[in-house]
XYZ file of C-alpha atoms in Angstrom:
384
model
C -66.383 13.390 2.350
C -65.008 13.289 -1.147
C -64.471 16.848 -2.631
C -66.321 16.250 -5.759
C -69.626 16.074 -3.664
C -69.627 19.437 -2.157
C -70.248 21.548 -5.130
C -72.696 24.336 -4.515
C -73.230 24.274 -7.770
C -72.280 22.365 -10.503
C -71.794 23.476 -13.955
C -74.733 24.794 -16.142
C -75.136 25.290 -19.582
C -76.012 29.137 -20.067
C -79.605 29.622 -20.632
C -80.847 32.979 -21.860
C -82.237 35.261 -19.162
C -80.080 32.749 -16.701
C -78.162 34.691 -13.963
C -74.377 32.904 -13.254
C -73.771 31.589 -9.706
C -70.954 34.622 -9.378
C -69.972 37.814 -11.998
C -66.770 35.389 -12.507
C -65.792 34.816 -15.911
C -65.472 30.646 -16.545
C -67.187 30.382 -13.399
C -67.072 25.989 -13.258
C -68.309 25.707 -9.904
C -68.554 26.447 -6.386
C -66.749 23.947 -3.536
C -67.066 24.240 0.114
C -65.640 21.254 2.633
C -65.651 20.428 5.469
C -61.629 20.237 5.192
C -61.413 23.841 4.819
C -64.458 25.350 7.186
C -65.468 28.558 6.100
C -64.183 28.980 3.231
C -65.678 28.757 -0.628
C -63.476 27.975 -3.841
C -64.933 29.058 -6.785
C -63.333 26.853 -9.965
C -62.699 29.153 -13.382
C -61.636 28.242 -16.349
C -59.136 31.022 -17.521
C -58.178 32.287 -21.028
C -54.898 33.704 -20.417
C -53.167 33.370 -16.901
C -49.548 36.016 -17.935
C -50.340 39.413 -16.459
C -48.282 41.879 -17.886
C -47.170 44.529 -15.032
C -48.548 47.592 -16.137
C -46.573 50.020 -17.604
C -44.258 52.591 -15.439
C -44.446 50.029 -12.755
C -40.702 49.903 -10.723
C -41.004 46.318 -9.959
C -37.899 44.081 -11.431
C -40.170 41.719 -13.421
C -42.448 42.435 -16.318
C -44.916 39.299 -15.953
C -46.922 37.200 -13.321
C -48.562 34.168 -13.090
C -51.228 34.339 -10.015
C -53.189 31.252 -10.139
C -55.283 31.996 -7.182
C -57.362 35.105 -5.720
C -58.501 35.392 -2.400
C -56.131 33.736 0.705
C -57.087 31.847 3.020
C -53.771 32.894 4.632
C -55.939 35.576 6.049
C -53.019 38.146 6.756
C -55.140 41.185 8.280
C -52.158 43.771 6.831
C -52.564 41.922 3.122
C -51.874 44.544 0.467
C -53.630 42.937 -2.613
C -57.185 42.897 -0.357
C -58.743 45.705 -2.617
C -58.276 43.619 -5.658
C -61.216 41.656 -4.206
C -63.295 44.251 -5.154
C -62.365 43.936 -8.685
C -64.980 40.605 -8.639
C -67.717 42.000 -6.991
C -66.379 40.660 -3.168
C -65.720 42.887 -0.497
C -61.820 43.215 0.473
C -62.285 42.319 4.156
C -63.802 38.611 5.268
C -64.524 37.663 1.192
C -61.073 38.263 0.615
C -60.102 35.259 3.229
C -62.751 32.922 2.749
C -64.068 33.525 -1.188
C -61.152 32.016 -2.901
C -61.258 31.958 -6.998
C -59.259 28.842 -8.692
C -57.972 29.049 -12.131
C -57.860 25.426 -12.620
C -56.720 25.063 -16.076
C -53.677 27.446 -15.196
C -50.818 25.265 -16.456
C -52.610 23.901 -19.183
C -53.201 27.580 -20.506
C -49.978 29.282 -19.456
C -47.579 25.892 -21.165
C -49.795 27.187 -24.317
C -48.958 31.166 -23.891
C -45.441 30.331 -23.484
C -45.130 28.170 -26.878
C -46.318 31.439 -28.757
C -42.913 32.659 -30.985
C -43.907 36.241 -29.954
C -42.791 34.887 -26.229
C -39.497 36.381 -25.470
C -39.067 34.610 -22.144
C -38.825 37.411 -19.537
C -38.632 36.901 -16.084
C -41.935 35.545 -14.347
C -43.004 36.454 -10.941
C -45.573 33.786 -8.801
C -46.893 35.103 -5.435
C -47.325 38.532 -6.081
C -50.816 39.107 -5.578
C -52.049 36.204 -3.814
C -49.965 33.091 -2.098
C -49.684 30.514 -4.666
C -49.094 28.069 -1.759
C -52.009 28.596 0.365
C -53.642 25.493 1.618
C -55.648 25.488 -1.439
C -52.532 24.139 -3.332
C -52.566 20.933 -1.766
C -55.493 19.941 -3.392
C -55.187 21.599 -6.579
C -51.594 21.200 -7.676
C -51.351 23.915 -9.718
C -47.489 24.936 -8.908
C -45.689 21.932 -10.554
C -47.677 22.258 -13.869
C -46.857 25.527 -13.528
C -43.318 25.454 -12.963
C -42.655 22.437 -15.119
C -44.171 25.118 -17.713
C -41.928 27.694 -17.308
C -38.944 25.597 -16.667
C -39.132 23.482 -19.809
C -40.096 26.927 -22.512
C -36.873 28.634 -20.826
C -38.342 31.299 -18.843
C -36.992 32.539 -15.469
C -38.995 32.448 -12.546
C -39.167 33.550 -8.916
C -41.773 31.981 -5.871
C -42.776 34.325 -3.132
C -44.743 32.743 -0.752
C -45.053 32.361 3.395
C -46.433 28.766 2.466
C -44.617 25.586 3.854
C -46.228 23.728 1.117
C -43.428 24.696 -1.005
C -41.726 22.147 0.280
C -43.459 19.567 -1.427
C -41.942 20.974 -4.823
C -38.285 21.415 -3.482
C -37.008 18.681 -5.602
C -39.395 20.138 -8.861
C -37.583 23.515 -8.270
C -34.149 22.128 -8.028
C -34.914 20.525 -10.994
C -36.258 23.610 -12.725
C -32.776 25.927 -11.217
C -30.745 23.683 -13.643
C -32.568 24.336 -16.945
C -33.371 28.469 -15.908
C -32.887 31.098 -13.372
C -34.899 30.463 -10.318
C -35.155 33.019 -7.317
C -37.295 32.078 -4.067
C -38.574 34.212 -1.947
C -39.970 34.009 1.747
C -42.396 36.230 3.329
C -41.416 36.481 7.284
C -41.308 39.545 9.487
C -42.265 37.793 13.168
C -40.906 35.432 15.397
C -43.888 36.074 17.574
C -45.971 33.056 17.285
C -48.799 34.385 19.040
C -48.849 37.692 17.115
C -48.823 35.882 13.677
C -51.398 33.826 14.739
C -53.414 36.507 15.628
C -52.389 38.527 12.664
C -51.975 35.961 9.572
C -54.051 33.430 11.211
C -53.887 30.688 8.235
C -50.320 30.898 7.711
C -47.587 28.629 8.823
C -46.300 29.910 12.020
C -42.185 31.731 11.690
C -40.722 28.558 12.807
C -42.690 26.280 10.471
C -41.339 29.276 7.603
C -37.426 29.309 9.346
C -37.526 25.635 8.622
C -38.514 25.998 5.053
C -36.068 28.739 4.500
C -33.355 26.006 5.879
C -34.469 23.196 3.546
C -34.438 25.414 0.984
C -30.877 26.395 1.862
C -29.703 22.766 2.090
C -30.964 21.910 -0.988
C -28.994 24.144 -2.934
C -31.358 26.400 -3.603
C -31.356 30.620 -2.932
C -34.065 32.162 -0.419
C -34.510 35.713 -0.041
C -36.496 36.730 2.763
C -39.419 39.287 2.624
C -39.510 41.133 5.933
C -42.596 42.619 5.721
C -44.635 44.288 7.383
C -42.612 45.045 10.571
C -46.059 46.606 12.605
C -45.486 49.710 14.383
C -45.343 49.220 18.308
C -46.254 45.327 17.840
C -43.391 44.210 16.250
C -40.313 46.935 15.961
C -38.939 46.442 19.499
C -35.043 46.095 19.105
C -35.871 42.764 21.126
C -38.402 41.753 18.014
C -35.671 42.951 15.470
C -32.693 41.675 16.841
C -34.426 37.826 17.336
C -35.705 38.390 13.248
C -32.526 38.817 11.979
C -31.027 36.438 13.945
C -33.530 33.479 13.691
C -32.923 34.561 9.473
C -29.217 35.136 9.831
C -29.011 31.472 11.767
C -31.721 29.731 9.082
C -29.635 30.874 6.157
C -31.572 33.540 4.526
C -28.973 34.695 0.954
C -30.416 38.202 1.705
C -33.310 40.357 3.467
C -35.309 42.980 2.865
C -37.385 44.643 5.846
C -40.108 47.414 5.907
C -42.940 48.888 7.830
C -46.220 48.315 7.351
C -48.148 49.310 3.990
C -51.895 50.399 4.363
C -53.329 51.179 1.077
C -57.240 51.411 0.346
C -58.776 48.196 1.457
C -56.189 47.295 3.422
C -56.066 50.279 5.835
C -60.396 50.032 6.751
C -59.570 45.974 7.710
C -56.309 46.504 9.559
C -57.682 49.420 11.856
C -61.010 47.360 12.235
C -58.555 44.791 13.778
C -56.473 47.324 16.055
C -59.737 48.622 17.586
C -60.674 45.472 18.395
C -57.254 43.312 19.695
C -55.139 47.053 20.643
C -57.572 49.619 20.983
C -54.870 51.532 22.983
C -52.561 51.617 19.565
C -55.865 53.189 16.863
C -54.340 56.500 17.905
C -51.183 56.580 17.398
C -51.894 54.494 14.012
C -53.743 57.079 12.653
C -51.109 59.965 13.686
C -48.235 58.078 12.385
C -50.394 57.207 8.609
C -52.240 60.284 8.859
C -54.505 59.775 5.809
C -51.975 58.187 3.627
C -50.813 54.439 3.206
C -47.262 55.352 3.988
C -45.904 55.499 7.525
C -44.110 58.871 8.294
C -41.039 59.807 6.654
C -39.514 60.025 10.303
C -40.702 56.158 11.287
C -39.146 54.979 7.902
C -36.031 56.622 8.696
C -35.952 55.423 12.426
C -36.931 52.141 11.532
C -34.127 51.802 8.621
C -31.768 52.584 10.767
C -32.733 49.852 13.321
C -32.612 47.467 10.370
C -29.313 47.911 9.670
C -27.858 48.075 12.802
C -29.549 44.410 13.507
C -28.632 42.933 10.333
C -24.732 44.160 10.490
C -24.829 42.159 13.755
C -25.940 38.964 12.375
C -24.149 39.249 9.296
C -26.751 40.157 6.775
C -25.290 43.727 6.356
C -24.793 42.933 2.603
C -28.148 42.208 1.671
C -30.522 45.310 0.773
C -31.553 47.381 4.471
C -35.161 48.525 4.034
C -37.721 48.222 2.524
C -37.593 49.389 -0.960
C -34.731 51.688 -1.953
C -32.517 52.581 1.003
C -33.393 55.949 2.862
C -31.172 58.715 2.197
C -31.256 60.377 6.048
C -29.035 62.999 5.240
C -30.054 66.606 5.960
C -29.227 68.050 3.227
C -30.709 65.725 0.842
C -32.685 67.308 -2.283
C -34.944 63.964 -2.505
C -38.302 64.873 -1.996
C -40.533 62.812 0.457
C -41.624 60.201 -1.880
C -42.434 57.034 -0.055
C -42.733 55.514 -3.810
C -39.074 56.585 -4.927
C -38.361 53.606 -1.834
C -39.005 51.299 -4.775
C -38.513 47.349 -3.404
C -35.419 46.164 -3.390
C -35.540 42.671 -3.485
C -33.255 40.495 -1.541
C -30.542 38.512 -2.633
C -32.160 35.564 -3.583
C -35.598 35.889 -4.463
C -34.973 36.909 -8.037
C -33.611 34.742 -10.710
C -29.772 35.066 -10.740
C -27.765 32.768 -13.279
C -25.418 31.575 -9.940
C -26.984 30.364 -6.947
C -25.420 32.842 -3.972
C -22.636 31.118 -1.685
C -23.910 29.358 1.426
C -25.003 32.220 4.145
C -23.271 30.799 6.248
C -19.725 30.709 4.739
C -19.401 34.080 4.868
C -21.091 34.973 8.083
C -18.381 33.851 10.473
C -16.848 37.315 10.161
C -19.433 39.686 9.363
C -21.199 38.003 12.551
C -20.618 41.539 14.806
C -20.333 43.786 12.091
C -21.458 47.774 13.394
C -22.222 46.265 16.356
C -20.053 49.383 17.821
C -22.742 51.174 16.437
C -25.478 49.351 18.397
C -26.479 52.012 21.653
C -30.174 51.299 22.234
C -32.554 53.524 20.045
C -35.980 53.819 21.216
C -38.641 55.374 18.806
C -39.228 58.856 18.201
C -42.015 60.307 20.402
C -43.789 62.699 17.659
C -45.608 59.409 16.351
């Protein structure tokens, strides 16, 4: 069936005392297909599509582009679920399945960039919401987008744990020789079973080890997100140590790895999901987050240290450990527990950088081992 025939709802001109379809501003209309069952794109028309990050923020960028909201990636640990809310959806099954499209997103973005008052700071896609979701393979919105940013001279960085990336490999490569272009992926499971059960529309970790390697041969950098590593599910040293190798061996230019983040929104889904697939694990889930979003100081500390005893033995000891900032375990440390001052520390890679990082694997041959000295089994602490 052709697309265009499965509006909900076409277009209307407002009528006083009319009531829109949705509270969405530029609300165009309302597709559902066949194609992709259960799930509703709602076409806007936006006004401005650069989001300044608000001010006192510690992320390295200053501006995003997000030209979707809602995934149908459906990742059950998703951190940007409570921004749902902000339209009047609910941050658990709307969030999956009621995705908004700003379909005029390079058109108006190619226009905000032309304004003199543009000083052509760094933009970050993929920070709320995946930009390459399946969505994007009928929409397109990605190579007006980068074309825009690439031709007014503005760095840009891509995360994303979508394989449709590919698709714009040669766009990108095109776009790294006229500005700074960092790439990020989003993998923290070689458990195929467990990320289908837990990201359920996402390309599976080898579908996303492949990308990373295309990316790689291309010439272009890839930083790898490892996050969320899930408490009990996957922080074995046998999940860790086949990670960081299956990264190490794909050609990941750096890594970052962290536990699991459960803010508002995200925390009411997630342990909806544990009762239900590992009601033996609700427990210890809420001991371990207590009433915070933050796992315990103590399973951040045990967990960095398994980190970077796995990635000095596949040679990634030089890319950032943890995620965020690095955890200062020593005793005597006057830094406060402040699971905020572990601000991200992106890996090598997935910002811009004005030279491409050498090959991972040139220099891996002899960091290969690296602490592995250092490697006696750890098992987790028992208070959590």
């Amino acid at each position: 069936m052709r697309w265009d025939a499965q509006a909900l709802k076409p277009a209307q001109p407002e009528m006083p005392g009319t009531a829109p379809l949705l509270p969405l501003a530029g609300l165009v209309r309302s597709v559902s297909t066949p194609e992709f069952a259960g799930v509703t794109f709602h076409e806007v028309t936006a006004k401005s599509v650069l989001n300044r990050v608000p001010a006192g923020s510690r992320m390295p960028f200053e501006w995003t582009v997000n030209p979707y909201r809602g995934c149908s990636h459906a990742c059950v640990y998703c951190f940007a679920r409570k921004t749902h809310t902000y339209l009047d959806f609910d941050a658990g099954l709307d969030f999956d399945s009621q995705v908004v499209v700003k379909i005029n997103a390079a058109e108006v973005l190619r226009k905000e960039l032309g304004k003199p008052s543009w000083q052509r700071q760094h933009v970050a896609l993929g920070t709320n919401t995946d930009p390459y979701q399946r969505a994007e393979g009928r929409y397109r919105l990605m190579p007006g987008i980068i074309g825009a940013l690439a031709d007014s001279g503005t760095p840009l960085s891509i995360l994303t744990k979508g394989t449709l990336l590919a698709r714009d490999i040669p766009l990108l490569k095109h776009a790294a020789a006229q500005v700074p272009v960092g790439i990020g992926i989003s993998l923290a499971m070689t458990d195929e079973q467990l990320s289908e059960a837990i990201e359920p529309g996402t390309p599976g970790p080898r579908a996303r080890l492949k990308l990373i390697s295309r990316l790689r041969e291309a010439g272009l950098p890839c930083g790898v997100m490892a996050m969320p590593i899930l408490p009990w599910l996957s922080d074995s040293d046998e999940a860790l140590d086949s990670l960081f190798a299956s990264l190490a061996a794909a050609g990941a230019t750096g890594v970052t790895a962290g536990a699991l983040y459960l803010k508002p929104g995200t925390r009411e889904w997630f342990m909806q999901w544990i009762a239900a697939r590992h009601p033996e694990l609700v427990g210890r889930y809420r001991r371990l987050y207590g009433t915070g979003s933050y796992a315990s100081k103590e399973y951040r500390t045990w967990l960095a240290g398994r980190v970077r005893f796995f990635k000095a033995r596949h040679g990634l000891a030089g890319s950032h450990g943890f995620s965020h900032r690095e955890l200062d375990v020593h005793a005597d440390s006057p830094r406060p527990d402040d699971p905020r001052g572990e601000e991200a520390a992106y890996p090598v890679g997935s910002l811009p950088q004005h030279r491409v990082p050498q090959e991972a694997g040139q220099h891996r041959a002899g960091e290969h081992r690296a602490g592995q000295h250092g490697g006696t089994r750890t098992s987790q602490p028992t208070l959590f």
